[in-house]
Amino acid sequence: MWGNTDFNWLIGERPSGGGLVALSGAANNQMDSWANGSNTNAAGYDNWDGTGDCQTFHAFGRDNNVAFWNSDEVSSWRTNRGC
């Protein structure tokens, strides 16, 4: 995940298969682009505890500029499944 569009300012990187992790500090609520090079969906959540609005980061997918309603929203994420 990146904090700016076009994959600038890396704020999180993890292998597939990981459970829920909260973002902290400057990375919290900053995600504006993502890429998933694995064969497993991942997910980002609006709240630190894996609740709230959820965005699926599809396997082998990428988005260089998430929709404005999803911008700067992710506070926690997992790499072992999507929403």
PDB file of N, CA, C and O in Angstrom:
ATOM      1  N   MET A   1       0.843  -1.162   0.000  1.00  0.00           N
ATOM      2  CA  MET A   1       0.000   0.000   0.000  1.00  0.00           C
ATOM      3  C   MET A   1       0.894   1.232   0.000  1.00  0.00           C
ATOM      4  O   MET A   1       1.968   1.226   0.597  1.00  0.00           O
ATOM      5  N   TRP A   2       0.390   2.261  -0.656  1.00  0.00           N
ATOM      6  CA  TRP A   2       1.108   3.524  -0.731  1.00  0.00           C
ATOM      7  C   TRP A   2       0.225   4.670  -0.250  1.00  0.00           C
ATOM      8  O   TRP A   2      -0.988   4.649  -0.425  1.00  0.00           O
ATOM      9  N   GLY A   3       0.835   5.673   0.311  1.00  0.00           N
ATOM     10  CA  GLY A   3       0.123   6.807   0.860  1.00  0.00           C
ATOM     11  C   GLY A   3      -0.208   7.881  -0.148  1.00  0.00           C
ATOM     12  O   GLY A   3      -0.917   8.824   0.182  1.00  0.00           O
ATOM     13  N   ASN A   4       0.289   7.737  -1.360  1.00  0.00           N
ATOM     14  CA  ASN A   4      -0.020   8.690  -2.428  1.00  0.00           C
ATOM     15  C   ASN A   4      -0.416   7.920  -3.679  1.00  0.00           C
ATOM     16  O   ASN A   4      -0.187   6.715  -3.784  1.00  0.00           O
ATOM     17  N   THR A   5      -0.987   8.605  -4.626  1.00  0.00           N
ATOM     18  CA  THR A   5      -1.347   7.980  -5.889  1.00  0.00           C
ATOM     19  C   THR A   5      -0.089   7.569  -6.645  1.00  0.00           C
ATOM     20  O   THR A   5       1.021   8.008  -6.333  1.00  0.00           O
ATOM     21  N   ASP A   6      -0.280   6.719  -7.638  1.00  0.00           N
ATOM     22  CA  ASP A   6       0.797   6.249  -8.520  1.00  0.00           C
ATOM     23  C   ASP A   6       1.929   5.566  -7.764  1.00  0.00           C
ATOM     24  O   ASP A   6       3.094   5.665  -8.134  1.00  0.00           O
ATOM     25  N   PHE A   7       1.575   4.869  -6.691  1.00  0.00           N
ATOM     26  CA  PHE A   7       2.517   4.021  -5.958  1.00  0.00           C
ATOM     27  C   PHE A   7       3.709   4.799  -5.394  1.00  0.00           C
ATOM     28  O   PHE A   7       4.849   4.363  -5.460  1.00  0.00           O
ATOM     29  N   ASN A   8       3.421   5.950  -4.803  1.00  0.00           N
ATOM     30  CA  ASN A   8       4.439   6.766  -4.138  1.00  0.00           C
ATOM     31  C   ASN A   8       4.226   6.722  -2.634  1.00  0.00           C
ATOM     32  O   ASN A   8       3.100   6.745  -2.160  1.00  0.00           O
ATOM     33  N   TRP A   9       5.294   6.696  -1.868  1.00  0.00           N
ATOM     34  CA  TRP A   9       5.335   6.692  -0.413  1.00  0.00           C
ATOM     35  C   TRP A   9       4.763   5.383   0.156  1.00  0.00           C
ATOM     36  O   TRP A   9       3.643   5.306   0.626  1.00  0.00           O
ATOM     37  N   LEU A  10       5.573   4.350   0.135  1.00  0.00           N
ATOM     38  CA  LEU A  10       5.195   3.030   0.641  1.00  0.00           C
ATOM     39  C   LEU A  10       4.847   3.118   2.128  1.00  0.00           C
ATOM     40  O   LEU A  10       5.645   3.590   2.933  1.00  0.00           O
ATOM     41  N   ILE A  11       3.640   2.664   2.489  1.00  0.00           N
ATOM     42  CA  ILE A  11       3.223   2.686   3.893  1.00  0.00           C
ATOM     43  C   ILE A  11       3.019   1.284   4.461  1.00  0.00           C
ATOM     44  O   ILE A  11       2.855   1.128   5.662  1.00  0.00           O
ATOM     45  N   GLY A  12       3.012   0.262   3.627  1.00  0.00           N
ATOM     46  CA  GLY A  12       2.852  -1.092   4.125  1.00  0.00           C
ATOM     47  C   GLY A  12       3.150  -2.123   3.060  1.00  0.00           C
ATOM     48  O   GLY A  12       2.777  -1.951   1.909  1.00  0.00           O
ATOM     49  N   GLU A  13       3.845  -3.182   3.474  1.00  0.00           N
ATOM     50  CA  GLU A  13       4.167  -4.277   2.562  1.00  0.00           C
ATOM     51  C   GLU A  13       4.255  -5.545   3.397  1.00  0.00           C
ATOM     52  O   GLU A  13       4.927  -5.564   4.433  1.00  0.00           O
ATOM     53  N   ARG A  14       3.520  -6.585   2.954  1.00  0.00           N
ATOM     54  CA  ARG A  14       3.490  -7.840   3.689  1.00  0.00           C
ATOM     55  C   ARG A  14       3.294  -8.993   2.723  1.00  0.00           C
ATOM     56  O   ARG A  14       2.669  -8.835   1.677  1.00  0.00           O
ATOM     57  N   PRO A  15       3.763 -10.191   3.089  1.00  0.00           N
ATOM     58  CA  PRO A  15       3.480 -11.365   2.266  1.00  0.00           C
ATOM     59  C   PRO A  15       2.038 -11.826   2.467  1.00  0.00           C
ATOM     60  O   PRO A  15       1.383 -11.444   3.447  1.00  0.00           O
ATOM     61  N   SER A  16       1.551 -12.646   1.570  1.00  0.00           N
ATOM     62  CA  SER A  16       0.195 -13.175   1.718  1.00  0.00           C
ATOM     63  C   SER A  16       0.141 -14.111   2.915  1.00  0.00           C
ATOM     64  O   SER A  16       1.148 -14.635   3.367  1.00  0.00           O
ATOM     65  N   GLY A  17      -1.065 -14.304   3.431  1.00  0.00           N
ATOM     66  CA  GLY A  17      -1.270 -15.224   4.532  1.00  0.00           C
ATOM     67  C   GLY A  17      -1.249 -14.603   5.908  1.00  0.00           C
ATOM     68  O   GLY A  17      -1.361 -15.297   6.904  1.00  0.00           O
ATOM     69  N   GLY A  18      -1.131 -13.277   5.988  1.00  0.00           N
ATOM     70  CA  GLY A  18      -1.054 -12.609   7.292  1.00  0.00           C
ATOM     71  C   GLY A  18      -2.408 -12.156   7.794  1.00  0.00           C
ATOM     72  O   GLY A  18      -3.257 -11.718   7.029  1.00  0.00           O
ATOM     73  N   GLY A  19      -2.589 -12.253   9.091  1.00  0.00           N
ATOM     74  CA  GLY A  19      -3.822 -11.805   9.722  1.00  0.00           C
ATOM     75  C   GLY A  19      -3.885 -10.292   9.855  1.00  0.00           C
ATOM     76  O   GLY A  19      -3.071  -9.565   9.301  1.00  0.00           O
ATOM     77  N   LEU A  20      -4.828  -9.840  10.614  1.00  0.00           N
ATOM     78  CA  LEU A  20      -5.112  -8.418  10.771  1.00  0.00           C
ATOM     79  C   LEU A  20      -3.986  -7.682  11.487  1.00  0.00           C
ATOM     80  O   LEU A  20      -3.493  -8.132  12.522  1.00  0.00           O
ATOM     81  N   VAL A  21      -3.583  -6.532  10.923  1.00  0.00           N
ATOM     82  CA  VAL A  21      -2.570  -5.658  11.517  1.00  0.00           C
ATOM     83  C   VAL A  21      -3.065  -4.224  11.386  1.00  0.00           C
ATOM     84  O   VAL A  21      -3.548  -3.819  10.323  1.00  0.00           O
ATOM     85  N   ALA A  22      -2.942  -3.460  12.462  1.00  0.00           N
ATOM     86  CA  ALA A  22      -3.339  -2.055  12.427  1.00  0.00           C
ATOM     87  C   ALA A  22      -2.190  -1.200  11.898  1.00  0.00           C
ATOM     88  O   ALA A  22      -1.025  -1.472  12.185  1.00  0.00           O
ATOM     89  N   LEU A  23      -2.523  -0.185  11.114  1.00  0.00           N
ATOM     90  CA  LEU A  23      -1.531   0.802  10.685  1.00  0.00           C
ATOM     91  C   LEU A  23      -1.390   1.831  11.789  1.00  0.00           C
ATOM     92  O   LEU A  23      -2.344   2.141  12.496  1.00  0.00           O
ATOM     93  N   SER A  24      -0.210   2.384  11.935  1.00  0.00           N
ATOM     94  CA  SER A  24      -0.008   3.358  12.996  1.00  0.00           C
ATOM     95  C   SER A  24       0.793   4.546  12.485  1.00  0.00           C
ATOM     96  O   SER A  24       1.346   4.519  11.386  1.00  0.00           O
ATOM     97  N   GLY A  25       0.844   5.556  13.295  1.00  0.00           N
ATOM     98  CA  GLY A  25       1.634   6.741  12.970  1.00  0.00           C
ATOM     99  C   GLY A  25       1.218   7.385  11.665  1.00  0.00           C
ATOM    100  O   GLY A  25       0.040   7.477  11.346  1.00  0.00           O
ATOM    101  N   ALA A  26       2.192   7.804  10.902  1.00  0.00           N
ATOM    102  CA  ALA A  26       1.944   8.526   9.654  1.00  0.00           C
ATOM    103  C   ALA A  26       1.247   7.674   8.597  1.00  0.00           C
ATOM    104  O   ALA A  26       0.655   8.201   7.663  1.00  0.00           O
ATOM    105  N   ALA A  27       1.286   6.343   8.722  1.00  0.00           N
ATOM    106  CA  ALA A  27       0.662   5.462   7.734  1.00  0.00           C
ATOM    107  C   ALA A  27      -0.851   5.337   7.906  1.00  0.00           C
ATOM    108  O   ALA A  27      -1.565   5.003   6.957  1.00  0.00           O
ATOM    109  N   ASN A  28      -1.361   5.598   9.102  1.00  0.00           N
ATOM    110  CA  ASN A  28      -2.783   5.429   9.377  1.00  0.00           C
ATOM    111  C   ASN A  28      -3.629   6.390   8.545  1.00  0.00           C
ATOM    112  O   ASN A  28      -3.355   7.582   8.485  1.00  0.00           O
ATOM    113  N   ASN A  29      -4.658   5.850   7.911  1.00  0.00           N
ATOM    114  CA  ASN A  29      -5.600   6.640   7.100  1.00  0.00           C
ATOM    115  C   ASN A  29      -4.924   7.412   5.966  1.00  0.00           C
ATOM    116  O   ASN A  29      -5.302   8.544   5.669  1.00  0.00           O
ATOM    117  N   GLN A  30      -3.955   6.797   5.307  1.00  0.00           N
ATOM    118  CA  GLN A  30      -3.236   7.482   4.235  1.00  0.00           C
ATOM    119  C   GLN A  30      -3.274   6.758   2.896  1.00  0.00           C
ATOM    120  O   GLN A  30      -2.808   7.301   1.902  1.00  0.00           O
ATOM    121  N   MET A  31      -3.794   5.547   2.797  1.00  0.00           N
ATOM    122  CA  MET A  31      -3.699   4.737   1.588  1.00  0.00           C
ATOM    123  C   MET A  31      -4.413   5.378   0.398  1.00  0.00           C
ATOM    124  O   MET A  31      -5.587   5.700   0.465  1.00  0.00           O
ATOM    125  N   ASP A  32      -3.668   5.567  -0.686  1.00  0.00           N
ATOM    126  CA  ASP A  32      -4.227   6.105  -1.932  1.00  0.00           C
ATOM    127  C   ASP A  32      -3.962   5.213  -3.142  1.00  0.00           C
ATOM    128  O   ASP A  32      -4.519   5.454  -4.209  1.00  0.00           O
ATOM    129  N   SER A  33      -3.097   4.213  -3.016  1.00  0.00           N
ATOM    130  CA  SER A  33      -2.871   3.255  -4.100  1.00  0.00           C
ATOM    131  C   SER A  33      -2.398   1.935  -3.493  1.00  0.00           C
ATOM    132  O   SER A  33      -1.881   1.903  -2.383  1.00  0.00           O
ATOM    133  N   TRP A  34      -2.643   0.847  -4.203  1.00  0.00           N
ATOM    134  CA  TRP A  34      -2.256  -0.470  -3.721  1.00  0.00           C
ATOM    135  C   TRP A  34      -1.925  -1.388  -4.888  1.00  0.00           C
ATOM    136  O   TRP A  34      -2.362  -1.163  -6.015  1.00  0.00           O
ATOM    137  N   ALA A  35      -1.155  -2.430  -4.600  1.00  0.00           N
ATOM    138  CA  ALA A  35      -0.856  -3.490  -5.561  1.00  0.00           C
ATOM    139  C   ALA A  35      -0.757  -4.794  -4.787  1.00  0.00           C
ATOM    140  O   ALA A  35      -0.233  -4.823  -3.671  1.00  0.00           O
ATOM    141  N   ASN A  36      -1.287  -5.859  -5.367  1.00  0.00           N
ATOM    142  CA  ASN A  36      -1.254  -7.173  -4.737  1.00  0.00           C
ATOM    143  C   ASN A  36      -0.667  -8.152  -5.743  1.00  0.00           C
ATOM    144  O   ASN A  36      -1.335  -8.551  -6.682  1.00  0.00           O
ATOM    145  N   GLY A  37       0.564  -8.547  -5.543  1.00  0.00           N
ATOM    146  CA  GLY A  37       1.236  -9.463  -6.457  1.00  0.00           C
ATOM    147  C   GLY A  37       1.071 -10.916  -6.092  1.00  0.00           C
ATOM    148  O   GLY A  37       1.713 -11.780  -6.685  1.00  0.00           O
ATOM    149  N   SER A  38       0.222 -11.219  -5.142  1.00  0.00           N
ATOM    150  CA  SER A  38       0.021 -12.603  -4.705  1.00  0.00           C
ATOM    151  C   SER A  38      -1.244 -13.197  -5.310  1.00  0.00           C
ATOM    152  O   SER A  38      -2.052 -12.500  -5.918  1.00  0.00           O
ATOM    153  N   ASN A  39      -1.436 -14.494  -5.078  1.00  0.00           N
ATOM    154  CA  ASN A  39      -2.647 -15.163  -5.572  1.00  0.00           C
ATOM    155  C   ASN A  39      -3.741 -15.221  -4.511  1.00  0.00           C
ATOM    156  O   ASN A  39      -4.686 -15.989  -4.626  1.00  0.00           O
ATOM    157  N   THR A  40      -3.617 -14.397  -3.474  1.00  0.00           N
ATOM    158  CA  THR A  40      -4.586 -14.335  -2.380  1.00  0.00           C
ATOM    159  C   THR A  40      -5.131 -12.917  -2.249  1.00  0.00           C
ATOM    160  O   THR A  40      -4.357 -11.961  -2.260  1.00  0.00           O
ATOM    161  N   ASN A  41      -6.451 -12.782  -2.146  1.00  0.00           N
ATOM    162  CA  ASN A  41      -7.021 -11.464  -1.892  1.00  0.00           C
ATOM    163  C   ASN A  41      -6.545 -10.943  -0.538  1.00  0.00           C
ATOM    164  O   ASN A  41      -6.275 -11.718   0.374  1.00  0.00           O
ATOM    165  N   ALA A  42      -6.482  -9.637  -0.422  1.00  0.00           N
ATOM    166  CA  ALA A  42      -6.175  -8.964   0.840  1.00  0.00           C
ATOM    167  C   ALA A  42      -7.289  -7.951   1.084  1.00  0.00           C
ATOM    168  O   ALA A  42      -8.138  -7.726   0.216  1.00  0.00           O
ATOM    169  N   ALA A  43      -7.296  -7.325   2.256  1.00  0.00           N
ATOM    170  CA  ALA A  43      -8.358  -6.370   2.565  1.00  0.00           C
ATOM    171  C   ALA A  43      -7.836  -5.259   3.464  1.00  0.00           C
ATOM    172  O   ALA A  43      -6.975  -5.480   4.307  1.00  0.00           O
ATOM    173  N   GLY A  44      -8.397  -4.071   3.267  1.00  0.00           N
ATOM    174  CA  GLY A  44      -8.113  -2.922   4.121  1.00  0.00           C
ATOM    175  C   GLY A  44      -9.404  -2.444   4.755  1.00  0.00           C
ATOM    176  O   GLY A  44     -10.456  -2.423   4.114  1.00  0.00           O
ATOM    177  N   TYR A  45      -9.336  -2.076   6.036  1.00  0.00           N
ATOM    178  CA  TYR A  45     -10.523  -1.693   6.802  1.00  0.00           C
ATOM    179  C   TYR A  45     -10.420  -0.264   7.303  1.00  0.00           C
ATOM    180  O   TYR A  45      -9.336   0.222   7.614  1.00  0.00           O
ATOM    181  N   ASP A  46     -11.563   0.357   7.451  1.00  0.00           N
ATOM    182  CA  ASP A  46     -11.658   1.744   7.904  1.00  0.00           C
ATOM    183  C   ASP A  46     -11.230   1.906   9.365  1.00  0.00           C
ATOM    184  O   ASP A  46     -10.727   2.949   9.750  1.00  0.00           O
ATOM    185  N   ASN A  47     -11.418   0.880  10.177  1.00  0.00           N
ATOM    186  CA  ASN A  47     -11.101   0.966  11.604  1.00  0.00           C
ATOM    187  C   ASN A  47      -9.905   0.093  11.953  1.00  0.00           C
ATOM    188  O   ASN A  47      -9.630  -0.909  11.282  1.00  0.00           O
ATOM    189  N   TRP A  48      -9.219   0.413  13.029  1.00  0.00           N
ATOM    190  CA  TRP A  48      -8.002  -0.286  13.452  1.00  0.00           C
ATOM    191  C   TRP A  48      -8.249  -1.752  13.800  1.00  0.00           C
ATOM    192  O   TRP A  48      -7.336  -2.563  13.754  1.00  0.00           O
ATOM    193  N   ASP A  49      -9.493  -2.122  14.119  1.00  0.00           N
ATOM    194  CA  ASP A  49      -9.801  -3.477  14.572  1.00  0.00           C
ATOM    195  C   ASP A  49     -10.444  -4.356  13.500  1.00  0.00           C
ATOM    196  O   ASP A  49     -11.041  -5.374  13.802  1.00  0.00           O
ATOM    197  N   GLY A  50     -10.296  -3.975  12.234  1.00  0.00           N
ATOM    198  CA  GLY A  50     -10.847  -4.794  11.149  1.00  0.00           C
ATOM    199  C   GLY A  50     -12.331  -4.645  10.951  1.00  0.00           C
ATOM    200  O   GLY A  50     -12.985  -5.523  10.395  1.00  0.00           O
ATOM    201  N   THR A  51     -12.894  -3.536  11.390  1.00  0.00           N
ATOM    202  CA  THR A  51     -14.314  -3.271  11.202  1.00  0.00           C
ATOM    203  C   THR A  51     -14.479  -2.032  10.329  1.00  0.00           C
ATOM    204  O   THR A  51     -13.516  -1.375   9.971  1.00  0.00           O
ATOM    205  N   GLY A  52     -15.707  -1.720  10.023  1.00  0.00           N
ATOM    206  CA  GLY A  52     -15.994  -0.556   9.192  1.00  0.00           C
ATOM    207  C   GLY A  52     -15.920  -0.895   7.717  1.00  0.00           C
ATOM    208  O   GLY A  52     -15.889  -2.060   7.324  1.00  0.00           O
ATOM    209  N   ASP A  53     -15.884   0.132   6.897  1.00  0.00           N
ATOM    210  CA  ASP A  53     -15.826  -0.047   5.451  1.00  0.00           C
ATOM    211  C   ASP A  53     -14.618  -0.898   5.092  1.00  0.00           C
ATOM    212  O   ASP A  53     -13.531  -0.719   5.645  1.00  0.00           O
ATOM    213  N   CYS A  54     -14.817  -1.830   4.168  1.00  0.00           N
ATOM    214  CA  CYS A  54     -13.750  -2.750   3.771  1.00  0.00           C
ATOM    215  C   CYS A  54     -13.499  -2.642   2.274  1.00  0.00           C
ATOM    216  O   CYS A  54     -14.439  -2.557   1.482  1.00  0.00           O
ATOM    217  N   GLN A  55     -12.234  -2.649   1.894  1.00  0.00           N
ATOM    218  CA  GLN A  55     -11.824  -2.660   0.491  1.00  0.00           C
ATOM    219  C   GLN A  55     -11.054  -3.947   0.225  1.00  0.00           C
ATOM    220  O   GLN A  55     -10.121  -4.260   0.966  1.00  0.00           O
ATOM    221  N   THR A  56     -11.436  -4.697  -0.804  1.00  0.00           N
ATOM    222  CA  THR A  56     -10.676  -5.884  -1.188  1.00  0.00           C
ATOM    223  C   THR A  56      -9.574  -5.490  -2.150  1.00  0.00           C
ATOM    224  O   THR A  56      -9.811  -4.772  -3.113  1.00  0.00           O
ATOM    225  N   PHE A  57      -8.364  -5.968  -1.861  1.00  0.00           N
ATOM    226  CA  PHE A  57      -7.226  -5.807  -2.756  1.00  0.00           C
ATOM    227  C   PHE A  57      -7.077  -7.144  -3.482  1.00  0.00           C
ATOM    228  O   PHE A  57      -6.512  -8.095  -2.948  1.00  0.00           O
ATOM    229  N   HIS A  58      -7.635  -7.222  -4.678  1.00  0.00           N
ATOM    230  CA  HIS A  58      -7.743  -8.480  -5.407  1.00  0.00           C
ATOM    231  C   HIS A  58      -6.389  -9.074  -5.773  1.00  0.00           C
ATOM    232  O   HIS A  58      -5.435  -8.347  -6.063  1.00  0.00           O
ATOM    233  N   ALA A  59      -6.339 -10.415  -5.755  1.00  0.00           N
ATOM    234  CA  ALA A  59      -5.128 -11.137  -6.129  1.00  0.00           C
ATOM    235  C   ALA A  59      -4.644 -10.667  -7.500  1.00  0.00           C
ATOM    236  O   ALA A  59      -5.445 -10.504  -8.420  1.00  0.00           O
ATOM    237  N   PHE A  60      -3.368 -10.429  -7.616  1.00  0.00           N
ATOM    238  CA  PHE A  60      -2.713  -9.953  -8.842  1.00  0.00           C
ATOM    239  C   PHE A  60      -3.323  -8.656  -9.376  1.00  0.00           C
ATOM    240  O   PHE A  60      -3.212  -8.355 -10.550  1.00  0.00           O
ATOM    241  N   GLY A  61      -3.947  -7.881  -8.487  1.00  0.00           N
ATOM    242  CA  GLY A  61      -4.571  -6.617  -8.884  1.00  0.00           C
ATOM    243  C   GLY A  61      -3.751  -5.423  -8.439  1.00  0.00           C
ATOM    244  O   GLY A  61      -2.768  -5.542  -7.708  1.00  0.00           O
ATOM    245  N   ARG A  62      -4.177  -4.258  -8.896  1.00  0.00           N
ATOM    246  CA  ARG A  62      -3.529  -3.007  -8.513  1.00  0.00           C
ATOM    247  C   ARG A  62      -4.457  -1.848  -8.804  1.00  0.00           C
ATOM    248  O   ARG A  62      -5.310  -1.929  -9.672  1.00  0.00           O
ATOM    249  N   ASP A  63      -4.290  -0.780  -8.065  1.00  0.00           N
ATOM    250  CA  ASP A  63      -5.061   0.444  -8.285  1.00  0.00           C
ATOM    251  C   ASP A  63      -4.143   1.611  -7.938  1.00  0.00           C
ATOM    252  O   ASP A  63      -3.740   1.764  -6.788  1.00  0.00           O
ATOM    253  N   ASN A  64      -3.791   2.410  -8.932  1.00  0.00           N
ATOM    254  CA  ASN A  64      -2.842   3.503  -8.706  1.00  0.00           C
ATOM    255  C   ASN A  64      -3.498   4.763  -8.141  1.00  0.00           C
ATOM    256  O   ASN A  64      -2.798   5.715  -7.794  1.00  0.00           O
ATOM    257  N   ASN A  65      -4.838   4.769  -8.039  1.00  0.00           N
ATOM    258  CA  ASN A  65      -5.531   5.934  -7.510  1.00  0.00           C
ATOM    259  C   ASN A  65      -6.932   5.490  -7.076  1.00  0.00           C
ATOM    260  O   ASN A  65      -7.860   5.528  -7.878  1.00  0.00           O
ATOM    261  N   VAL A  66      -7.079   5.102  -5.812  1.00  0.00           N
ATOM    262  CA  VAL A  66      -8.373   4.595  -5.361  1.00  0.00           C
ATOM    263  C   VAL A  66      -9.427   5.698  -5.445  1.00  0.00           C
ATOM    264  O   VAL A  66      -9.114   6.887  -5.433  1.00  0.00           O
ATOM    265  N   ALA A  67     -10.677   5.290  -5.538  1.00  0.00           N
ATOM    266  CA  ALA A  67     -11.794   6.239  -5.615  1.00  0.00           C
ATOM    267  C   ALA A  67     -11.779   7.172  -4.414  1.00  0.00           C
ATOM    268  O   ALA A  67     -11.355   6.794  -3.309  1.00  0.00           O
ATOM    269  N   PHE A  68     -12.236   8.372  -4.590  1.00  0.00           N
ATOM    270  CA  PHE A  68     -12.168   9.380  -3.526  1.00  0.00           C
ATOM    271  C   PHE A  68     -12.854   8.924  -2.247  1.00  0.00           C
ATOM    272  O   PHE A  68     -12.449   9.289  -1.153  1.00  0.00           O
ATOM    273  N   TRP A  69     -13.901   8.102  -2.336  1.00  0.00           N
ATOM    274  CA  TRP A  69     -14.599   7.653  -1.136  1.00  0.00           C
ATOM    275  C   TRP A  69     -13.790   6.589  -0.386  1.00  0.00           C
ATOM    276  O   TRP A  69     -14.094   6.277   0.747  1.00  0.00           O
ATOM    277  N   ASN A  70     -12.738   6.037  -0.989  1.00  0.00           N
ATOM    278  CA  ASN A  70     -11.852   5.082  -0.318  1.00  0.00           C
ATOM    279  C   ASN A  70     -10.490   5.683   0.013  1.00  0.00           C
ATOM    280  O   ASN A  70      -9.676   5.050   0.674  1.00  0.00           O
ATOM    281  N   SER A  71     -10.229   6.879  -0.449  1.00  0.00           N
ATOM    282  CA  SER A  71      -8.937   7.526  -0.241  1.00  0.00           C
ATOM    283  C   SER A  71      -8.710   7.863   1.233  1.00  0.00           C
ATOM    284  O   SER A  71      -9.624   8.293   1.933  1.00  0.00           O
ATOM    285  N   ASP A  72      -7.494   7.651   1.689  1.00  0.00           N
ATOM    286  CA  ASP A  72      -7.091   8.015   3.058  1.00  0.00           C
ATOM    287  C   ASP A  72      -8.008   7.388   4.109  1.00  0.00           C
ATOM    288  O   ASP A  72      -8.403   8.040   5.068  1.00  0.00           O
ATOM    289  N   GLU A  73      -8.325   6.112   3.925  1.00  0.00           N
ATOM    290  CA  GLU A  73      -9.309   5.476   4.791  1.00  0.00           C
ATOM    291  C   GLU A  73      -8.760   4.280   5.572  1.00  0.00           C
ATOM    292  O   GLU A  73      -9.250   3.987   6.646  1.00  0.00           O
ATOM    293  N   VAL A  74      -7.787   3.567   5.083  1.00  0.00           N
ATOM    294  CA  VAL A  74      -7.386   2.294   5.684  1.00  0.00           C
ATOM    295  C   VAL A  74      -6.632   2.495   6.999  1.00  0.00           C
ATOM    296  O   VAL A  74      -5.641   3.213   7.057  1.00  0.00           O
ATOM    297  N   SER A  75      -7.141   1.829   8.047  1.00  0.00           N
ATOM    298  CA  SER A  75      -6.509   1.854   9.368  1.00  0.00           C
ATOM    299  C   SER A  75      -6.008   0.482   9.806  1.00  0.00           C
ATOM    300  O   SER A  75      -5.239   0.380  10.760  1.00  0.00           O
ATOM    301  N   SER A  76      -6.473  -0.589   9.139  1.00  0.00           N
ATOM    302  CA  SER A  76      -5.965  -1.934   9.409  1.00  0.00           C
ATOM    303  C   SER A  76      -6.112  -2.755   8.135  1.00  0.00           C
ATOM    304  O   SER A  76      -6.898  -2.424   7.255  1.00  0.00           O
ATOM    305  N   TRP A  77      -5.318  -3.840   8.062  1.00  0.00           N
ATOM    306  CA  TRP A  77      -5.376  -4.666   6.849  1.00  0.00           C
ATOM    307  C   TRP A  77      -4.931  -6.083   7.134  1.00  0.00           C
ATOM    308  O   TRP A  77      -4.313  -6.381   8.139  1.00  0.00           O
ATOM    309  N   ARG A  78      -5.329  -6.973   6.223  1.00  0.00           N
ATOM    310  CA  ARG A  78      -4.986  -8.384   6.329  1.00  0.00           C
ATOM    311  C   ARG A  78      -4.578  -8.870   4.950  1.00  0.00           C
ATOM    312  O   ARG A  78      -5.010  -8.309   3.928  1.00  0.00           O
ATOM    313  N   THR A  79      -3.765  -9.913   4.905  1.00  0.00           N
ATOM    314  CA  THR A  79      -3.342 -10.456   3.613  1.00  0.00           C
ATOM    315  C   THR A  79      -3.712 -11.921   3.444  1.00  0.00           C
ATOM    316  O   THR A  79      -3.202 -12.610   2.590  1.00  0.00           O
ATOM    317  N   ASN A  80      -4.657 -12.397   4.266  1.00  0.00           N
ATOM    318  CA  ASN A  80      -5.075 -13.791   4.156  1.00  0.00           C
ATOM    319  C   ASN A  80      -6.474 -13.975   3.573  1.00  0.00           C
ATOM    320  O   ASN A  80      -6.934 -15.082   3.432  1.00  0.00           O
ATOM    321  N   ARG A  81      -7.141 -12.881   3.242  1.00  0.00           N
ATOM    322  CA  ARG A  81      -8.456 -12.962   2.564  1.00  0.00           C
ATOM    323  C   ARG A  81      -8.942 -11.548   2.288  1.00  0.00           C
ATOM    324  O   ARG A  81      -8.476 -10.586   2.869  1.00  0.00           O
ATOM    325  N   GLY A  82      -9.922 -11.459   1.406  1.00  0.00           N
ATOM    326  CA  GLY A  82     -10.549 -10.175   1.120  1.00  0.00           C
ATOM    327  C   GLY A  82     -11.714  -9.913   2.054  1.00  0.00           C
ATOM    328  O   GLY A  82     -11.874 -10.587   3.077  1.00  0.00           O
ATOM    329  N   CYS A  83     -12.526  -8.953   1.680  1.00  0.00           N
ATOM    330  CA  CYS A  83     -13.691  -8.601   2.493  1.00  0.00           C
ATOM    331  C   CYS A  83     -14.668  -9.734   2.472  1.00  0.00           C
ATOM    332  O   CYS A  83     -15.393 -10.109   3.186  1.00  0.00           O
TER     333      CYS A  83
END
